[in-house]
Each structure stands twice: as C-alpha cells, then as structure tokens.
RNA sequence: GGAGGCGUAGCUCAGCAGGUAGAGCAACGGCCUUUUAAGCCGUAGGUCCUGGGUUCGAGUCCCAGCGCCUUCACCA
C-alpha cells in the first residue's frame, strides 16, 4: 500500500471518529450539474440546488473552500464557507480530491461570475482512498487508461463524452430500425457449430452436457432460421467473438448489428445502410465532413457504388477474368499464389491494392461468387455474388448479401473448400440443421452486418477500437505493477 | 512472429558530453472568506521496468528479457 493511500486511510479513520459514514447512502432528488447552471438566472431570489458528484478540483482559502464537482452532466462549483458550515467544518476540512459528495444550498454567483452552490449541508457519499491522476493532464498513460477505465472516464471528460455518444448512437440505431418495423431479437452466443463468418472461434465447455461449445463468430445462421420461422424484419445488436489478433481495428469481442429483411435484396440493404448512417450523422455529428485520423471523410450522399471487378481493374490494373494477369500481379505483390484457388488470389490482390484507397464511403459490389458461400449468385452472371461490403476510412464497415435461400446450393457450398483457405479460415462450414431450415423454405431476403465499434470510431474520430470499447481486452496486469490491487485481491479473498 | 518508439516520484513530464535525480500537480506543515489548473512560505517523497555487461563511475552506452504503443504479418 503506498504512502498516499495510507494518508487517506488516516483521514478515513478521523471521519469515522466524527461519527460519519464515509461511504454515504441514498441521496435522492439531485439535479445534474449542467442543468443547474442552465436554469440559473441572475436577480432571482430563492434558487436552491442539490447535486452529487466527485470532487475534481479543490481550492482551500482557509475559511472558504471552493470545490469543482463533476457529475455525468458536467461540473458545478461548490462554495463551502466556515460560517454556513460551522457544524460540519471538521468534515469539510478533510475533504480531498476524488471524494464523492452531495451538496445542497443556495445558488449564487461569485465575484468572477461563476455559478456556485453556497453549501448549507454537505454529505460525504464515498471516500476515495487512492489519489486521482494529475488534475490538469488527466490520466495519459494509455495502458492505465484502458486498465482503469473507471478513472479514465471521470479524469478525462472527452473519454466520457465519446462513450455517451456511443450509447446515444446505439439508441438511435434501435429507434431507426424499430420505426421501420424491425424487431430486435437475441440468438445464442454459445453454439455447438460456428458459422456465418470466417474466423477462429473461442472454445468453452459445458460441464453438465459434457460438450464443447463455441462462442459465436456471427449470429447470421440463427437469424436466418428466424426468417424461416416467419419473422420478416429482424435485427440483433450482438457481441461476437473471434479468436484472432488484436489491432487498432480488431478486438476479440466486438459489437455488430446484423439485420435481415424478407423479400428484399442487397440493393435494399445499400439504401438502408446509407439512410441509417446518415441518420446517425445528422443526429449526432456536426457535419457530413468528418475527420478520421489523418483522413477527411466526406459522408455526403449518394455514396459511391463500385463493382469489385472495376476497382480491381483500376487499382491492381488487372482484369478479374484473366487469372494469369492476376496471378502475375499477386507474385509482384509478394503473395505466394501457387497453392491458392483463383478466387482466393483475386481476394488477396484486392485487399493488397484496393482497400487503402477507399476513404470516402464506398459500396464495393458483386464479389466473386466462390468467396461468398452464403450469398445468392447473380441471376445475370452467376460467377458473381449479390454481395457488397461498405468501406470507409479504408476499413471494412459493413457487409451485406442477397441471402442464399436454395438449400441444395447452400449444402454444396458448405462442402466446397477453396484451396488456400483452410477450414478455419473458411465461411463454408457444414451446419446440417441450417440446411434443414432452408429446406422448409426461407424467403428471399437481404441481410446486413455493420461493425458497430468501427462505425463509432469513424463518427467520433477514434483511430483505435480500444477507444470506443469501455473495457478492451488486455493482457493481465504484470505482477507487481499495481501493488495496491494485489493486496486488495488478497484481502477480498480472506 | 518481424520492425520502430516508449518505460524516471501517486500523476504529467524533464534529464543524455556517462559523474549517483529534477519540475509541476498530488501529499504533509503553515498563512489566507471570492478562488478558477487559486496563491505564498516550508517539508517529505525514487528498485530511474528487470537482469547482465562496458567503465574508476550507468537513468544515460551495449546485450538479453518483460510491459505498453505503433506498424507489418495475421485477420472479411
């Protein structure tokens, strides 16, 4: 336990000796700090206020103490004078940065015009035993910010703001979809077979049944079963899990919004995606021109719709129907294409040459059918699948299909493995029950998945996915670093 | 896994021509009833990530390891 904590524990004891519970209790009828400031009007008598929050600044002038109190809405100044609080002065003098307090009193302004609650009654609601980070710079150590997000959130208001925006956007997504007749459903996160995406799953074990289960990599195959069941417009805001590397754009658990609409196709999904995102921008962003790291993204509608083959031609310089040219390009890019199917090579070349150019929102459409085992092939040219991916800021943001509803083709696709993709990397994994569901008849449908974390990144200018996930996955804290936590664990278990 | 950067007080950061460690905030003692990152006087605080090496002497140079960030690989 460090020295600063010991000092604070001394104060804790002193406060307890005054007969005060340092951890407070119910403190009803408070008002957000920001609301108090907004409603305050000069020259009106008798205005009172009651707030609760954390002490983030404290200026002790002797018989007068000014406190900046922060709650989730903002900050407000408390004025504590030893005249008004004579009977509580022993407590007041022991307040320190980080403590949680409730306060009630008359509203007024100081000489300098700061709206201030002149406190008549102060309640300690939670003693802070650990010192807060530096008051001006906040918490800057990236590792500590993620590990102790609970500190990051109140020490760095812009962090709080970003997560509030995330919540507001999630809420807007729901209302947008519900207004259009979509209903929200929940499907299993623990699955006996995985499917719907190409990724390695996490494996866990159910003791009573004595079977291994997989954490879902996508909800797709269950949501389509609901189409068979007669639900026509559904969505799931889902946490999915992929046992892959971590990066600024990948967290092993991430949030996706998947939706399905019966009797629609991927063109409907494009329109829906564009409307939904534009709705969010109008509601939550200042402009349709938004910075993202070094980039400037123009979200103005309509968004570009480009064929996969055309982009490949433009940026890789080769014709999608000329396998030799594409293989030559692949070799030039340093890709070992000898053991790969044509479609896999095409995909490798596309990713290496095209993606980094897609800054403004761009629908990439009509993927090689071989890459899309869950997608309906185009009627006009079955070599291509009715699929699009939406790229923004060089990231894949959304993925959508006209869903394949022919059980025989689906079964054949599940059995076909492409060379150059091992079973783990493939979307084609047999799911007998899903085939059975299709045999009962699934309506033609459009399906869409949007990476919510990445969407929030783009709309709040966060270049790392860890900045939009409250508790991103981290290695366990190295032993010895947070000494106080090790001790807490010991005392908690005893 | 490869490459680059970083690791110094509770926090934010200085320190490099190699000579045994500094500031601000926080803390502690004092003064102060209108402060705004309050101010003033004073005090205390360090395994300079860890382990080796070079050197009379290492926070500083070298090697190895650990952790974090970025990037590449991987990953729709």
mmCIF file of N, CA and C in Angstrom, chain A residues 204-256:
data_model
loop_
_atom_site.group_PDB
_atom_site.id
_atom_site.type_symbol
_atom_site.label_atom_id
_atom_site.label_comp_id
_atom_site.label_asym_id
_atom_site.label_seq_id
_atom_site.Cartn_x
_atom_site.Cartn_y
_atom_site.Cartn_z
ATOM 1 N N UNK A 204 -15.333 -23.201 -25.400
ATOM 2 C CA UNK A 204 -15.558 -23.349 -23.970
ATOM 3 C C UNK A 204 -16.237 -24.696 -23.743
ATOM 4 N N UNK A 205 -16.541 -24.993 -22.513
ATOM 5 C CA UNK A 205 -17.043 -26.332 -22.218
ATOM 6 C C UNK A 205 -18.243 -26.261 -21.292
ATOM 7 N N UNK A 206 -19.263 -27.039 -21.632
ATOM 8 C CA UNK A 206 -20.421 -27.144 -20.750
ATOM 9 C C UNK A 206 -20.290 -28.419 -19.927
ATOM 10 N N UNK A 207 -20.262 -28.269 -18.615
ATOM 11 C CA UNK A 207 -19.948 -29.411 -17.766
ATOM 12 C C UNK A 207 -21.056 -30.461 -17.738
ATOM 13 N N UNK A 208 -22.292 -30.004 -17.536
ATOM 14 C CA UNK A 208 -23.370 -30.980 -17.373
ATOM 15 C C UNK A 208 -23.579 -31.802 -18.641
ATOM 16 N N UNK A 209 -23.595 -31.125 -19.772
ATOM 17 C CA UNK A 209 -23.756 -31.856 -21.037
ATOM 18 C C UNK A 209 -22.441 -32.485 -21.493
ATOM 19 N N UNK A 210 -21.350 -32.056 -20.884
ATOM 20 C CA UNK A 210 -20.020 -32.524 -21.267
ATOM 21 C C UNK A 210 -19.780 -32.372 -22.768
ATOM 22 N N UNK A 211 -20.035 -31.167 -23.239
ATOM 23 C CA UNK A 211 -19.733 -30.893 -24.657
ATOM 24 C C UNK A 211 -18.983 -29.571 -24.755
ATOM 25 N N UNK A 212 -18.146 -29.496 -25.785
ATOM 26 C CA UNK A 212 -17.520 -28.211 -26.090
ATOM 27 C C UNK A 212 -18.524 -27.324 -26.796
ATOM 28 N N UNK A 213 -18.444 -26.043 -26.497
ATOM 29 C CA UNK A 213 -19.287 -25.062 -27.175
ATOM 30 C C UNK A 213 -18.376 -23.977 -27.739
ATOM 31 N N UNK A 214 -18.871 -23.321 -28.772
ATOM 32 C CA UNK A 214 -18.118 -22.228 -29.374
ATOM 33 C C UNK A 214 -18.821 -20.917 -29.099
ATOM 34 N N UNK A 215 -18.040 -19.899 -28.787
ATOM 35 C CA UNK A 215 -18.633 -18.567 -28.736
ATOM 36 C C UNK A 215 -18.858 -18.120 -30.177
ATOM 37 N N UNK A 216 -19.986 -17.521 -30.427
ATOM 38 C CA UNK A 216 -20.349 -17.232 -31.815
ATOM 39 C C UNK A 216 -19.360 -16.277 -32.470
ATOM 40 N N UNK A 217 -19.109 -16.528 -33.738
ATOM 41 C CA UNK A 217 -18.327 -15.584 -34.526
ATOM 42 C C UNK A 217 -19.256 -14.674 -35.323
ATOM 43 N N UNK A 218 -20.522 -15.053 -35.399
ATOM 44 C CA UNK A 218 -21.539 -14.227 -36.063
ATOM 45 C C UNK A 218 -22.901 -14.845 -35.753
ATOM 46 N N UNK A 219 -23.933 -14.046 -35.726
ATOM 47 C CA UNK A 219 -25.279 -14.588 -35.440
ATOM 48 C C UNK A 219 -26.032 -15.010 -36.696
ATOM 49 N N UNK A 220 -25.397 -14.885 -37.834
ATOM 50 C CA UNK A 220 -26.084 -14.995 -39.128
ATOM 51 C C UNK A 220 -26.994 -16.206 -39.284
ATOM 52 N N UNK A 221 -26.463 -17.396 -38.987
ATOM 53 C CA UNK A 221 -27.242 -18.595 -39.318
ATOM 54 C C UNK A 221 -28.470 -18.743 -38.426
ATOM 55 N N UNK A 222 -28.405 -18.189 -37.224
ATOM 56 C CA UNK A 222 -29.594 -18.224 -36.370
ATOM 57 C C UNK A 222 -30.623 -17.195 -36.808
ATOM 58 N N UNK A 223 -30.141 -16.034 -37.209
ATOM 59 C CA UNK A 223 -31.089 -15.006 -37.647
ATOM 60 C C UNK A 223 -31.839 -15.472 -38.901
ATOM 61 N N UNK A 224 -31.144 -16.185 -39.774
ATOM 62 C CA UNK A 224 -31.829 -16.680 -40.970
ATOM 63 C C UNK A 224 -32.843 -17.763 -40.627
ATOM 64 N N UNK A 225 -32.565 -18.529 -39.592
ATOM 65 C CA UNK A 225 -33.574 -19.510 -39.146
ATOM 66 C C UNK A 225 -34.855 -18.782 -38.739
ATOM 67 N N UNK A 226 -34.692 -17.564 -38.195
ATOM 68 C CA UNK A 226 -35.887 -16.809 -37.800
ATOM 69 C C UNK A 226 -36.670 -16.330 -39.021
ATOM 70 N N UNK A 227 -35.948 -16.093 -40.125
ATOM 71 C CA UNK A 227 -36.668 -15.788 -41.377
ATOM 72 C C UNK A 227 -37.532 -16.976 -41.777
ATOM 73 N N UNK A 228 -36.963 -18.182 -41.642
ATOM 74 C CA UNK A 228 -37.741 -19.384 -41.934
ATOM 75 C C UNK A 228 -38.952 -19.435 -41.011
ATOM 76 N N UNK A 229 -38.735 -19.044 -39.772
ATOM 77 C CA UNK A 229 -39.808 -19.097 -38.784
ATOM 78 C C UNK A 229 -40.908 -18.085 -39.017
ATOM 79 N N UNK A 230 -40.679 -17.138 -39.910
ATOM 80 C CA UNK A 230 -41.741 -16.186 -40.208
ATOM 81 C C UNK A 230 -41.499 -14.774 -39.689
ATOM 82 N N UNK A 231 -40.395 -14.549 -39.002
ATOM 83 C CA UNK A 231 -40.055 -13.173 -38.646
ATOM 84 C C UNK A 231 -39.468 -12.530 -39.902
ATOM 85 N N UNK A 232 -40.021 -11.405 -40.296
ATOM 86 C CA UNK A 232 -39.666 -10.864 -41.610
ATOM 87 C C UNK A 232 -38.664 -9.719 -41.560
ATOM 88 N N UNK A 233 -38.659 -8.972 -40.459
ATOM 89 C CA UNK A 233 -37.696 -7.860 -40.340
ATOM 90 C C UNK A 233 -37.118 -7.926 -38.930
ATOM 91 N N UNK A 234 -35.879 -8.367 -38.855
ATOM 92 C CA UNK A 234 -35.280 -8.590 -37.533
ATOM 93 C C UNK A 234 -33.875 -8.001 -37.484
ATOM 94 N N UNK A 235 -33.475 -7.666 -36.286
ATOM 95 C CA UNK A 235 -32.074 -7.287 -36.119
ATOM 96 C C UNK A 235 -31.598 -7.738 -34.757
ATOM 97 N N UNK A 236 -30.280 -7.878 -34.666
ATOM 98 C CA UNK A 236 -29.659 -8.211 -33.385
ATOM 99 C C UNK A 236 -28.415 -7.354 -33.253
ATOM 100 N N UNK A 237 -28.347 -6.621 -32.167
ATOM 101 C CA UNK A 237 -27.112 -5.901 -31.856
ATOM 102 C C UNK A 237 -26.327 -6.860 -30.989
ATOM 103 N N UNK A 238 -25.315 -7.468 -31.595
ATOM 104 C CA UNK A 238 -24.738 -8.663 -30.991
ATOM 105 C C UNK A 238 -23.263 -8.498 -30.674
ATOM 106 N N UNK A 239 -22.860 -9.132 -29.592
ATOM 107 C CA UNK A 239 -21.441 -9.279 -29.318
ATOM 108 C C UNK A 239 -20.996 -10.575 -29.983
ATOM 109 N N UNK A 240 -19.981 -10.490 -30.820
ATOM 110 C CA UNK A 240 -19.419 -11.694 -31.400
ATOM 111 C C UNK A 240 -17.959 -11.802 -31.001
ATOM 112 N N UNK A 241 -17.419 -12.985 -31.178
ATOM 113 C CA UNK A 241 -16.101 -13.295 -30.614
ATOM 114 C C UNK A 241 -15.245 -13.965 -31.680
ATOM 115 N N UNK A 242 -14.082 -13.430 -31.921
ATOM 116 C CA UNK A 242 -13.205 -14.063 -32.905
ATOM 117 C C UNK A 242 -11.813 -14.195 -32.313
ATOM 118 N N UNK A 243 -11.324 -15.404 -32.393
ATOM 119 C CA UNK A 243 -10.057 -15.716 -31.724
ATOM 120 C C UNK A 243 -8.897 -15.367 -32.643
ATOM 121 N N UNK A 244 -8.730 -14.085 -32.882
ATOM 122 C CA UNK A 244 -7.722 -13.603 -33.820
ATOM 123 C C UNK A 244 -6.870 -12.552 -33.132
ATOM 124 N N UNK A 245 -5.986 -11.980 -33.905
ATOM 125 C CA UNK A 245 -5.069 -10.992 -33.342
ATOM 126 C C UNK A 245 -5.774 -9.712 -32.931
ATOM 127 N N UNK A 246 -5.079 -8.916 -32.131
ATOM 128 C CA UNK A 246 -5.601 -7.619 -31.713
ATOM 129 C C UNK A 246 -4.925 -6.539 -32.549
ATOM 130 N N UNK A 247 -5.668 -5.496 -32.821
ATOM 131 C CA UNK A 247 -5.078 -4.373 -33.538
ATOM 132 C C UNK A 247 -5.914 -3.141 -33.248
ATOM 133 N N UNK A 248 -5.542 -2.040 -33.869
ATOM 134 C CA UNK A 248 -6.353 -0.830 -33.671
ATOM 135 C C UNK A 248 -7.752 -0.990 -34.252
ATOM 136 N N UNK A 249 -7.946 -2.035 -35.051
ATOM 137 C CA UNK A 249 -9.267 -2.228 -35.666
ATOM 138 C C UNK A 249 -9.924 -3.536 -35.248
ATOM 139 N N UNK A 250 -9.290 -4.303 -34.409
ATOM 140 C CA UNK A 250 -9.816 -5.609 -34.017
ATOM 141 C C UNK A 250 -9.744 -5.792 -32.510
ATOM 142 N N UNK A 251 -10.879 -6.113 -31.913
ATOM 143 C CA UNK A 251 -10.895 -6.568 -30.530
ATOM 144 C C UNK A 251 -11.528 -7.954 -30.556
ATOM 145 N N UNK A 252 -11.021 -8.894 -29.766
ATOM 146 C CA UNK A 252 -11.549 -10.262 -29.851
ATOM 147 C C UNK A 252 -13.058 -10.353 -29.625
ATOM 148 N N UNK A 253 -13.608 -9.497 -28.784
ATOM 149 C CA UNK A 253 -15.066 -9.430 -28.742
ATOM 150 C C UNK A 253 -15.477 -8.069 -29.258
ATOM 151 N N UNK A 254 -16.448 -8.044 -30.125
ATOM 152 C CA UNK A 254 -16.815 -6.787 -30.751
ATOM 153 C C UNK A 254 -18.312 -6.781 -31.011
ATOM 154 N N UNK A 255 -18.817 -5.604 -31.270
ATOM 155 C CA UNK A 255 -20.260 -5.446 -31.414
ATOM 156 C C UNK A 255 -20.621 -5.255 -32.875
ATOM 157 N N UNK A 256 -21.601 -6.008 -33.287
ATOM 158 C CA UNK A 256 -22.041 -5.943 -34.670
ATOM 159 C C UNK A 256 -23.548 -5.753 -34.643
#
